[in-house]
mmCIF file with all atom_site columns, C-alpha atoms in Angstrom:
data_model
loop_
_atom_site.group_PDB
_atom_site.id
_atom_site.type_symbol
_atom_site.label_atom_id
_atom_site.label_alt_id
_atom_site.label_comp_id
_atom_site.label_asym_id
_atom_site.label_entity_id
_atom_site.label_seq_id
_atom_site.pdbx_PDB_ins_code
_atom_site.Cartn_x
_atom_site.Cartn_y
_atom_site.Cartn_z
_atom_site.occupancy
_atom_site.B_iso_or_equiv
_atom_site.pdbx_formal_charge
_atom_site.auth_seq_id
_atom_site.auth_comp_id
_atom_site.auth_asym_id
_atom_site.auth_atom_id
_atom_site.pdbx_PDB_model_num
ATOM 1   C CA . UNK A 1 1   ? 117.788 117.780 97.797  1.00 0.00 ? 1   UNK A CA 1
ATOM 2   C CA . UNK A 1 2   ? 120.588 116.871 95.431  1.00 0.00 ? 2   UNK A CA 1
ATOM 3   C CA . UNK A 1 3   ? 120.939 118.662 92.118  1.00 0.00 ? 3   UNK A CA 1
ATOM 4   C CA . UNK A 1 4   ? 118.252 117.511 89.737  1.00 0.00 ? 4   UNK A CA 1
ATOM 5   C CA . UNK A 1 5   ? 116.617 119.134 86.756  1.00 0.00 ? 5   UNK A CA 1
ATOM 6   C CA . UNK A 1 6   ? 114.102 121.697 88.086  1.00 0.00 ? 6   UNK A CA 1
ATOM 7   C CA . UNK A 1 7   ? 111.520 120.535 85.535  1.00 0.00 ? 7   UNK A CA 1
ATOM 8   C CA . UNK A 1 8   ? 111.855 116.947 86.765  1.00 0.00 ? 8   UNK A CA 1
ATOM 9   C CA . UNK A 1 9   ? 111.596 118.099 90.368  1.00 0.00 ? 9   UNK A CA 1
ATOM 10  C CA . UNK A 1 10  ? 108.444 120.099 89.597  1.00 0.00 ? 10  UNK A CA 1
ATOM 11  C CA . UNK A 1 11  ? 106.923 117.137 87.748  1.00 0.00 ? 11  UNK A CA 1
ATOM 12  C CA . UNK A 1 12  ? 107.707 114.753 90.609  1.00 0.00 ? 12  UNK A CA 1
ATOM 13  C CA . UNK A 1 13  ? 106.178 117.133 93.153  1.00 0.00 ? 13  UNK A CA 1
ATOM 14  C CA . UNK A 1 14  ? 103.035 117.551 91.058  1.00 0.00 ? 14  UNK A CA 1
ATOM 15  C CA . UNK A 1 15  ? 102.729 113.774 90.762  1.00 0.00 ? 15  UNK A CA 1
ATOM 16  C CA . UNK A 1 16  ? 103.203 113.466 94.518  1.00 0.00 ? 16  UNK A CA 1
ATOM 17  C CA . UNK A 1 17  ? 100.432 116.022 95.111  1.00 0.00 ? 17  UNK A CA 1
ATOM 18  C CA . UNK A 1 18  ? 98.138  114.203 92.681  1.00 0.00 ? 18  UNK A CA 1
ATOM 19  C CA . UNK A 1 19  ? 98.918  110.823 94.251  1.00 0.00 ? 19  UNK A CA 1
ATOM 20  C CA . UNK A 1 20  ? 98.198  112.229 97.695  1.00 0.00 ? 20  UNK A CA 1
ATOM 21  C CA . UNK A 1 21  ? 95.025  114.153 96.890  1.00 0.00 ? 21  UNK A CA 1
ATOM 22  C CA . UNK A 1 22  ? 93.742  112.675 93.632  1.00 0.00 ? 22  UNK A CA 1
ATOM 23  C CA . UNK A 1 23  ? 90.607  110.573 93.358  1.00 0.00 ? 23  UNK A CA 1
ATOM 24  C CA . UNK A 1 24  ? 90.375  106.898 92.444  1.00 0.00 ? 24  UNK A CA 1
ATOM 25  C CA . UNK A 1 25  ? 92.301  105.812 89.360  1.00 0.00 ? 25  UNK A CA 1
ATOM 26  C CA . UNK A 1 26  ? 93.837  109.265 89.010  1.00 0.00 ? 26  UNK A CA 1
ATOM 27  C CA . UNK A 1 27  ? 95.637  108.893 92.358  1.00 0.00 ? 27  UNK A CA 1
ATOM 28  C CA . UNK A 1 28  ? 96.652  105.293 91.628  1.00 0.00 ? 28  UNK A CA 1
ATOM 29  C CA . UNK A 1 29  ? 98.106  106.193 88.223  1.00 0.00 ? 29  UNK A CA 1
ATOM 30  C CA . UNK A 1 30  ? 99.959  109.186 89.675  1.00 0.00 ? 30  UNK A CA 1
ATOM 31  C CA . UNK A 1 31  ? 101.408 107.012 92.462  1.00 0.00 ? 31  UNK A CA 1
ATOM 32  C CA . UNK A 1 32  ? 102.596 104.372 89.962  1.00 0.00 ? 32  UNK A CA 1
ATOM 33  C CA . UNK A 1 33  ? 104.143 106.982 87.670  1.00 0.00 ? 33  UNK A CA 1
ATOM 34  C CA . UNK A 1 34  ? 105.806 108.682 90.664  1.00 0.00 ? 34  UNK A CA 1
ATOM 35  C CA . UNK A 1 35  ? 107.327 105.402 91.858  1.00 0.00 ? 35  UNK A CA 1
ATOM 36  C CA . UNK A 1 36  ? 108.579 104.608 88.336  1.00 0.00 ? 36  UNK A CA 1
ATOM 37  C CA . UNK A 1 37  ? 110.196 108.029 87.909  1.00 0.00 ? 37  UNK A CA 1
ATOM 38  C CA . UNK A 1 38  ? 111.793 107.928 91.358  1.00 0.00 ? 38  UNK A CA 1
ATOM 39  C CA . UNK A 1 39  ? 113.267 104.494 90.608  1.00 0.00 ? 39  UNK A CA 1
ATOM 40  C CA . UNK A 1 40  ? 114.459 105.603 87.165  1.00 0.00 ? 40  UNK A CA 1
ATOM 41  C CA . UNK A 1 41  ? 116.345 108.556 88.667  1.00 0.00 ? 41  UNK A CA 1
ATOM 42  C CA . UNK A 1 42  ? 117.603 106.588 91.695  1.00 0.00 ? 42  UNK A CA 1
ATOM 43  C CA . UNK A 1 43  ? 115.685 108.734 94.163  1.00 0.00 ? 43  UNK A CA 1
ATOM 44  C CA . UNK A 1 44  ? 113.482 108.160 97.188  1.00 0.00 ? 44  UNK A CA 1
ATOM 45  C CA . UNK A 1 45  ? 110.344 109.931 98.274  1.00 0.00 ? 45  UNK A CA 1
ATOM 46  C CA . UNK A 1 46  ? 112.235 111.392 101.256 1.00 0.00 ? 46  UNK A CA 1
ATOM 47  C CA . UNK A 1 47  ? 114.637 113.105 98.851  1.00 0.00 ? 47  UNK A CA 1
ATOM 48  C CA . UNK A 1 48  ? 111.703 114.703 97.085  1.00 0.00 ? 48  UNK A CA 1
ATOM 49  C CA . UNK A 1 49  ? 109.810 115.927 100.123 1.00 0.00 ? 49  UNK A CA 1
ATOM 50  C CA . UNK A 1 50  ? 111.757 118.631 101.828 1.00 0.00 ? 50  UNK A CA 1
ATOM 51  C CA . UNK A 1 51  ? 110.623 120.463 104.924 1.00 0.00 ? 51  UNK A CA 1
ATOM 52  C CA . UNK A 1 52  ? 112.621 123.578 104.160 1.00 0.00 ? 52  UNK A CA 1
ATOM 53  C CA . UNK A 1 53  ? 110.327 126.567 103.915 1.00 0.00 ? 53  UNK A CA 1
ATOM 54  C CA . UNK A 1 54  ? 110.677 129.880 102.201 1.00 0.00 ? 54  UNK A CA 1
ATOM 55  C CA . UNK A 1 55  ? 108.488 132.895 101.551 1.00 0.00 ? 55  UNK A CA 1
ATOM 56  C CA . UNK A 1 56  ? 106.299 132.540 98.451  1.00 0.00 ? 56  UNK A CA 1
ATOM 57  C CA . UNK A 1 57  ? 104.365 135.565 97.215  1.00 0.00 ? 57  UNK A CA 1
ATOM 58  C CA . UNK A 1 58  ? 100.961 135.584 95.553  1.00 0.00 ? 58  UNK A CA 1
ATOM 59  C CA . UNK A 1 59  ? 99.197  138.493 93.906  1.00 0.00 ? 59  UNK A CA 1
ATOM 60  C CA . UNK A 1 60  ? 95.462  139.035 94.101  1.00 0.00 ? 60  UNK A CA 1
ATOM 61  C CA . UNK A 1 61  ? 93.010  141.482 92.543  1.00 0.00 ? 61  UNK A CA 1
ATOM 62  C CA . UNK A 1 62  ? 89.958  141.333 94.789  1.00 0.00 ? 62  UNK A CA 1
ATOM 63  C CA . UNK A 1 63  ? 89.249  140.813 98.465  1.00 0.00 ? 63  UNK A CA 1
ATOM 64  C CA . UNK A 1 64  ? 87.572  137.535 97.517  1.00 0.00 ? 64  UNK A CA 1
ATOM 65  C CA . UNK A 1 65  ? 90.814  136.300 95.900  1.00 0.00 ? 65  UNK A CA 1
ATOM 66  C CA . UNK A 1 66  ? 92.722  137.299 99.052  1.00 0.00 ? 66  UNK A CA 1
ATOM 67  C CA . UNK A 1 67  ? 90.230  135.444 101.261 1.00 0.00 ? 67  UNK A CA 1
ATOM 68  C CA . UNK A 1 68  ? 90.405  132.430 98.949  1.00 0.00 ? 68  UNK A CA 1
ATOM 69  C CA . UNK A 1 69  ? 94.211  132.390 99.277  1.00 0.00 ? 69  UNK A CA 1
ATOM 70  C CA . UNK A 1 70  ? 93.983  132.368 103.080 1.00 0.00 ? 70  UNK A CA 1
ATOM 71  C CA . UNK A 1 71  ? 91.452  129.538 103.002 1.00 0.00 ? 71  UNK A CA 1
ATOM 72  C CA . UNK A 1 72  ? 93.556  127.445 100.613 1.00 0.00 ? 72  UNK A CA 1
ATOM 73  C CA . UNK A 1 73  ? 96.739  127.927 102.643 1.00 0.00 ? 73  UNK A CA 1
ATOM 74  C CA . UNK A 1 74  ? 94.851  127.137 105.839 1.00 0.00 ? 74  UNK A CA 1
ATOM 75  C CA . UNK A 1 75  ? 93.526  123.877 104.356 1.00 0.00 ? 75  UNK A CA 1
ATOM 76  C CA . UNK A 1 76  ? 96.907  122.833 102.987 1.00 0.00 ? 76  UNK A CA 1
ATOM 77  C CA . UNK A 1 77  ? 98.794  123.622 106.186 1.00 0.00 ? 77  UNK A CA 1
ATOM 78  C CA . UNK A 1 78  ? 95.884  122.122 108.157 1.00 0.00 ? 78  UNK A CA 1
ATOM 79  C CA . UNK A 1 79  ? 95.986  124.958 110.640 1.00 0.00 ? 79  UNK A CA 1
ATOM 80  C CA . UNK A 1 80  ? 94.500  128.405 110.935 1.00 0.00 ? 80  UNK A CA 1
ATOM 81  C CA . UNK A 1 81  ? 97.475  130.005 112.660 1.00 0.00 ? 81  UNK A CA 1
ATOM 82  C CA . UNK A 1 82  ? 100.263 130.618 110.149 1.00 0.00 ? 82  UNK A CA 1
ATOM 83  C CA . UNK A 1 83  ? 102.575 133.465 109.286 1.00 0.00 ? 83  UNK A CA 1
ATOM 84  C CA . UNK A 1 84  ? 102.134 135.740 106.308 1.00 0.00 ? 84  UNK A CA 1
ATOM 85  C CA . UNK A 1 85  ? 103.517 139.037 105.091 1.00 0.00 ? 85  UNK A CA 1
ATOM 86  C CA . UNK A 1 86  ? 101.630 141.815 103.384 1.00 0.00 ? 86  UNK A CA 1
ATOM 87  C CA . UNK A 1 87  ? 102.975 145.255 102.675 1.00 0.00 ? 87  UNK A CA 1
ATOM 88  C CA . UNK A 1 88  ? 100.585 148.155 102.983 1.00 0.00 ? 88  UNK A CA 1
ATOM 89  C CA . UNK A 1 89  ? 99.102  149.283 99.689  1.00 0.00 ? 89  UNK A CA 1
ATOM 90  C CA . UNK A 1 90  ? 100.203 146.218 97.719  1.00 0.00 ? 90  UNK A CA 1
ATOM 91  C CA . UNK A 1 91  ? 97.995  143.449 96.445  1.00 0.00 ? 91  UNK A CA 1
ATOM 92  C CA . UNK A 1 92  ? 100.630 140.838 97.133  1.00 0.00 ? 92  UNK A CA 1
ATOM 93  C CA . UNK A 1 93  ? 100.819 138.488 100.084 1.00 0.00 ? 93  UNK A CA 1
ATOM 94  C CA . UNK A 1 94  ? 103.575 136.104 101.176 1.00 0.00 ? 94  UNK A CA 1
ATOM 95  C CA . UNK A 1 95  ? 103.307 132.804 103.022 1.00 0.00 ? 95  UNK A CA 1
ATOM 96  C CA . UNK A 1 96  ? 106.008 130.635 104.575 1.00 0.00 ? 96  UNK A CA 1
ATOM 97  C CA . UNK A 1 97  ? 105.609 127.344 102.643 1.00 0.00 ? 97  UNK A CA 1
ATOM 98  C CA . UNK A 1 98  ? 107.507 124.254 101.585 1.00 0.00 ? 98  UNK A CA 1
ATOM 99  C CA . UNK A 1 99  ? 107.949 123.690 97.861  1.00 0.00 ? 99  UNK A CA 1
ATOM 100 C CA . UNK A 1 100 ? 105.242 121.006 97.958  1.00 0.00 ? 100 UNK A CA 1
ATOM 101 C CA . UNK A 1 101 ? 102.808 123.335 99.739  1.00 0.00 ? 101 UNK A CA 1
ATOM 102 C CA . UNK A 1 102 ? 103.521 126.093 97.211  1.00 0.00 ? 102 UNK A CA 1
ATOM 103 C CA . UNK A 1 103 ? 102.723 123.779 94.283  1.00 0.00 ? 103 UNK A CA 1
ATOM 104 C CA . UNK A 1 104 ? 99.557  122.617 96.008  1.00 0.00 ? 104 UNK A CA 1
ATOM 105 C CA . UNK A 1 105 ? 98.450  126.229 96.626  1.00 0.00 ? 105 UNK A CA 1
ATOM 106 C CA . UNK A 1 106 ? 98.984  127.040 92.942  1.00 0.00 ? 106 UNK A CA 1
ATOM 107 C CA . UNK A 1 107 ? 97.048  123.962 91.780  1.00 0.00 ? 107 UNK A CA 1
ATOM 108 C CA . UNK A 1 108 ? 94.102  124.620 94.096  1.00 0.00 ? 108 UNK A CA 1
ATOM 109 C CA . UNK A 1 109 ? 94.104  128.362 93.463  1.00 0.00 ? 109 UNK A CA 1
ATOM 110 C CA . UNK A 1 110 ? 93.881  127.825 89.708  1.00 0.00 ? 110 UNK A CA 1
ATOM 111 C CA . UNK A 1 111 ? 91.079  125.259 90.046  1.00 0.00 ? 111 UNK A CA 1
ATOM 112 C CA . UNK A 1 112 ? 89.013  127.275 92.539  1.00 0.00 ? 112 UNK A CA 1
ATOM 113 C CA . UNK A 1 113 ? 89.445  130.504 90.564  1.00 0.00 ? 113 UNK A CA 1
ATOM 114 C CA . UNK A 1 114 ? 88.242  128.837 87.362  1.00 0.00 ? 114 UNK A CA 1
ATOM 115 C CA . UNK A 1 115 ? 85.311  127.259 89.225  1.00 0.00 ? 115 UNK A CA 1
ATOM 116 C CA . UNK A 1 116 ? 84.418  130.655 90.720  1.00 0.00 ? 116 UNK A CA 1
ATOM 117 C CA . UNK A 1 117 ? 84.594  132.340 87.289  1.00 0.00 ? 117 UNK A CA 1
ATOM 118 C CA . UNK A 1 118 ? 82.209  129.739 85.811  1.00 0.00 ? 118 UNK A CA 1
ATOM 119 C CA . UNK A 1 119 ? 79.867  130.104 88.782  1.00 0.00 ? 119 UNK A CA 1
ATOM 120 C CA . UNK A 1 120 ? 79.745  133.899 88.348  1.00 0.00 ? 120 UNK A CA 1
ATOM 121 C CA . UNK A 1 121 ? 78.927  133.511 84.648  1.00 0.00 ? 121 UNK A CA 1
ATOM 122 C CA . UNK A 1 122 ? 76.097  131.129 85.515  1.00 0.00 ? 122 UNK A CA 1
ATOM 123 C CA . UNK A 1 123 ? 74.858  133.447 88.280  1.00 0.00 ? 123 UNK A CA 1
ATOM 124 C CA . UNK A 1 124 ? 74.747  136.354 85.821  1.00 0.00 ? 124 UNK A CA 1
ATOM 125 C CA . UNK A 1 125 ? 72.767  134.238 83.367  1.00 0.00 ? 125 UNK A CA 1
ATOM 126 C CA . UNK A 1 126 ? 70.423  133.124 86.169  1.00 0.00 ? 126 UNK A CA 1
ATOM 127 C CA . UNK A 1 127 ? 69.827  136.754 87.178  1.00 0.00 ? 127 UNK A CA 1
ATOM 128 C CA . UNK A 1 128 ? 68.968  137.675 83.586  1.00 0.00 ? 128 UNK A CA 1
ATOM 129 C CA . UNK A 1 129 ? 66.620  134.682 83.228  1.00 0.00 ? 129 UNK A CA 1
ATOM 130 C CA . UNK A 1 130 ? 64.908  135.307 86.589  1.00 0.00 ? 130 UNK A CA 1
ATOM 131 C CA . UNK A 1 131 ? 64.243  138.949 85.771  1.00 0.00 ? 131 UNK A CA 1
ATOM 132 C CA . UNK A 1 132 ? 63.378  138.330 82.102  1.00 0.00 ? 132 UNK A CA 1
ATOM 133 C CA . UNK A 1 133 ? 66.001  140.831 80.960  1.00 0.00 ? 133 UNK A CA 1
ATOM 134 C CA . UNK A 1 134 ? 66.383  139.721 77.374  1.00 0.00 ? 134 UNK A CA 1
ATOM 135 C CA . UNK A 1 135 ? 68.283  141.798 74.881  1.00 0.00 ? 135 UNK A CA 1
ATOM 136 C CA . UNK A 1 136 ? 66.665  142.282 71.510  1.00 0.00 ? 136 UNK A CA 1
ATOM 137 C CA . UNK A 1 137 ? 68.600  143.380 68.486  1.00 0.00 ? 137 UNK A CA 1
ATOM 138 C CA . UNK A 1 138 ? 68.327  142.834 64.761  1.00 0.00 ? 138 UNK A CA 1
ATOM 139 C CA . UNK A 1 139 ? 70.832  139.990 65.125  1.00 0.00 ? 139 UNK A CA 1
ATOM 140 C CA . UNK A 1 140 ? 68.633  138.247 67.699  1.00 0.00 ? 140 UNK A CA 1
ATOM 141 C CA . UNK A 1 141 ? 65.592  138.400 65.423  1.00 0.00 ? 141 UNK A CA 1
ATOM 142 C CA . UNK A 1 142 ? 67.204  136.506 62.574  1.00 0.00 ? 142 UNK A CA 1
ATOM 143 C CA . UNK A 1 143 ? 66.172  132.853 62.512  1.00 0.00 ? 143 UNK A CA 1
ATOM 144 C CA . UNK A 1 144 ? 68.930  130.578 63.682  1.00 0.00 ? 144 UNK A CA 1
ATOM 145 C CA . UNK A 1 145 ? 69.558  127.017 62.753  1.00 0.00 ? 145 UNK A CA 1
ATOM 146 C CA . UNK A 1 146 ? 68.569  124.794 65.648  1.00 0.00 ? 146 UNK A CA 1
ATOM 147 C CA . UNK A 1 147 ? 71.107  122.225 66.663  1.00 0.00 ? 147 UNK A CA 1
ATOM 148 C CA . UNK A 1 148 ? 70.759  119.665 69.413  1.00 0.00 ? 148 UNK A CA 1
ATOM 149 C CA . UNK A 1 149 ? 72.272  120.500 72.786  1.00 0.00 ? 149 UNK A CA 1
ATOM 150 C CA . UNK A 1 150 ? 75.180  118.486 74.092  1.00 0.00 ? 150 UNK A CA 1
ATOM 151 C CA . UNK A 1 151 ? 74.677  116.846 77.509  1.00 0.00 ? 151 UNK A CA 1
ATOM 152 C CA . UNK A 1 152 ? 77.074  119.421 78.999  1.00 0.00 ? 152 UNK A CA 1
ATOM 153 C CA . UNK A 1 153 ? 75.125  122.359 77.520  1.00 0.00 ? 153 UNK A CA 1
ATOM 154 C CA . UNK A 1 154 ? 71.846  120.882 78.738  1.00 0.00 ? 154 UNK A CA 1
ATOM 155 C CA . UNK A 1 155 ? 73.256  120.363 82.255  1.00 0.00 ? 155 UNK A CA 1
ATOM 156 C CA . UNK A 1 156 ? 74.514  123.960 82.344  1.00 0.00 ? 156 UNK A CA 1
ATOM 157 C CA . UNK A 1 157 ? 71.104  125.289 81.295  1.00 0.00 ? 157 UNK A CA 1
ATOM 158 C CA . UNK A 1 158 ? 69.492  123.198 84.031  1.00 0.00 ? 158 UNK A CA 1
ATOM 159 C CA . UNK A 1 159 ? 71.932  124.623 86.628  1.00 0.00 ? 159 UNK A CA 1
ATOM 160 C CA . UNK A 1 160 ? 71.190  128.173 85.453  1.00 0.00 ? 160 UNK A CA 1
ATOM 161 C CA . UNK A 1 161 ? 67.424  127.597 85.630  1.00 0.00 ? 161 UNK A CA 1
ATOM 162 C CA . UNK A 1 162 ? 67.797  126.100 89.113  1.00 0.00 ? 162 UNK A CA 1
ATOM 163 C CA . UNK A 1 163 ? 69.866  129.109 90.226  1.00 0.00 ? 163 UNK A CA 1
ATOM 164 C CA . UNK A 1 164 ? 67.332  131.519 88.709  1.00 0.00 ? 164 UNK A CA 1
ATOM 165 C CA . UNK A 1 165 ? 64.634  130.196 91.045  1.00 0.00 ? 165 UNK A CA 1
ATOM 166 C CA . UNK A 1 166 ? 66.613  131.505 94.023  1.00 0.00 ? 166 UNK A CA 1
ATOM 167 C CA . UNK A 1 167 ? 67.127  135.018 92.660  1.00 0.00 ? 167 UNK A CA 1
ATOM 168 C CA . UNK A 1 168 ? 65.171  137.542 94.749  1.00 0.00 ? 168 UNK A CA 1
ATOM 169 C CA . UNK A 1 169 ? 62.689  139.789 92.964  1.00 0.00 ? 169 UNK A CA 1
ATOM 170 C CA . UNK A 1 170 ? 63.811  143.400 92.667  1.00 0.00 ? 170 UNK A CA 1
ATOM 171 C CA . UNK A 1 171 ? 61.838  146.144 94.358  1.00 0.00 ? 171 UNK A CA 1
ATOM 172 C CA . UNK A 1 172 ? 61.364  149.134 92.112  1.00 0.00 ? 172 UNK A CA 1
ATOM 173 C CA . UNK A 1 173 ? 61.023  152.406 93.980  1.00 0.00 ? 173 UNK A CA 1
ATOM 174 C CA . UNK A 1 174 ? 59.409  154.909 91.713  1.00 0.00 ? 174 UNK A CA 1
ATOM 175 C CA . UNK A 1 175 ? 59.314  158.297 93.338  1.00 0.00 ? 175 UNK A CA 1
ATOM 176 C CA . UNK A 1 176 ? 56.167  159.429 91.635  1.00 0.00 ? 176 UNK A CA 1
ATOM 177 C CA . UNK A 1 177 ? 53.888  161.764 93.464  1.00 0.00 ? 177 UNK A CA 1
ATOM 178 C CA . UNK A 1 178 ? 50.533  160.287 94.189  1.00 0.00 ? 178 UNK A CA 1
ATOM 179 C CA . UNK A 1 179 ? 47.881  162.660 93.097  1.00 0.00 ? 179 UNK A CA 1
#
């Protein structure tokens, strides 16, 4: 690709990704904006999309994050057989990707990680609700001013209650001697 401002290049590639994988009006607007910017800078889509690959490295903290990375890369590359590099003892993994694929991995990784974090928070709340593990303190006993729930808050409470119905009951094993 010819020399262009790296920020412009990144913006164009993000718009391309959104136009390709967005939904409804989002994809249409991204496509229109992409075409306008390409025309403004006297570029074509072929100039933007390069097939040159290089090794991009991603760090992870948990085995779930590592597995998520593999799944995302597999979906983006649309194959399950791809090369990667991981050094023993490091929580960093490298994939051979194009610039477009790298941006797409970052976008999806951020979205899925945030979705997973929210799901875990809701699962924790559902576990507490299902097992009636309320926490009482002097702060909790003070009367609070009731305010109406927003539709989003109500929907989240409904999801948590629905999840709580699927939480298995714990089995308490008390090692008391029968006498």
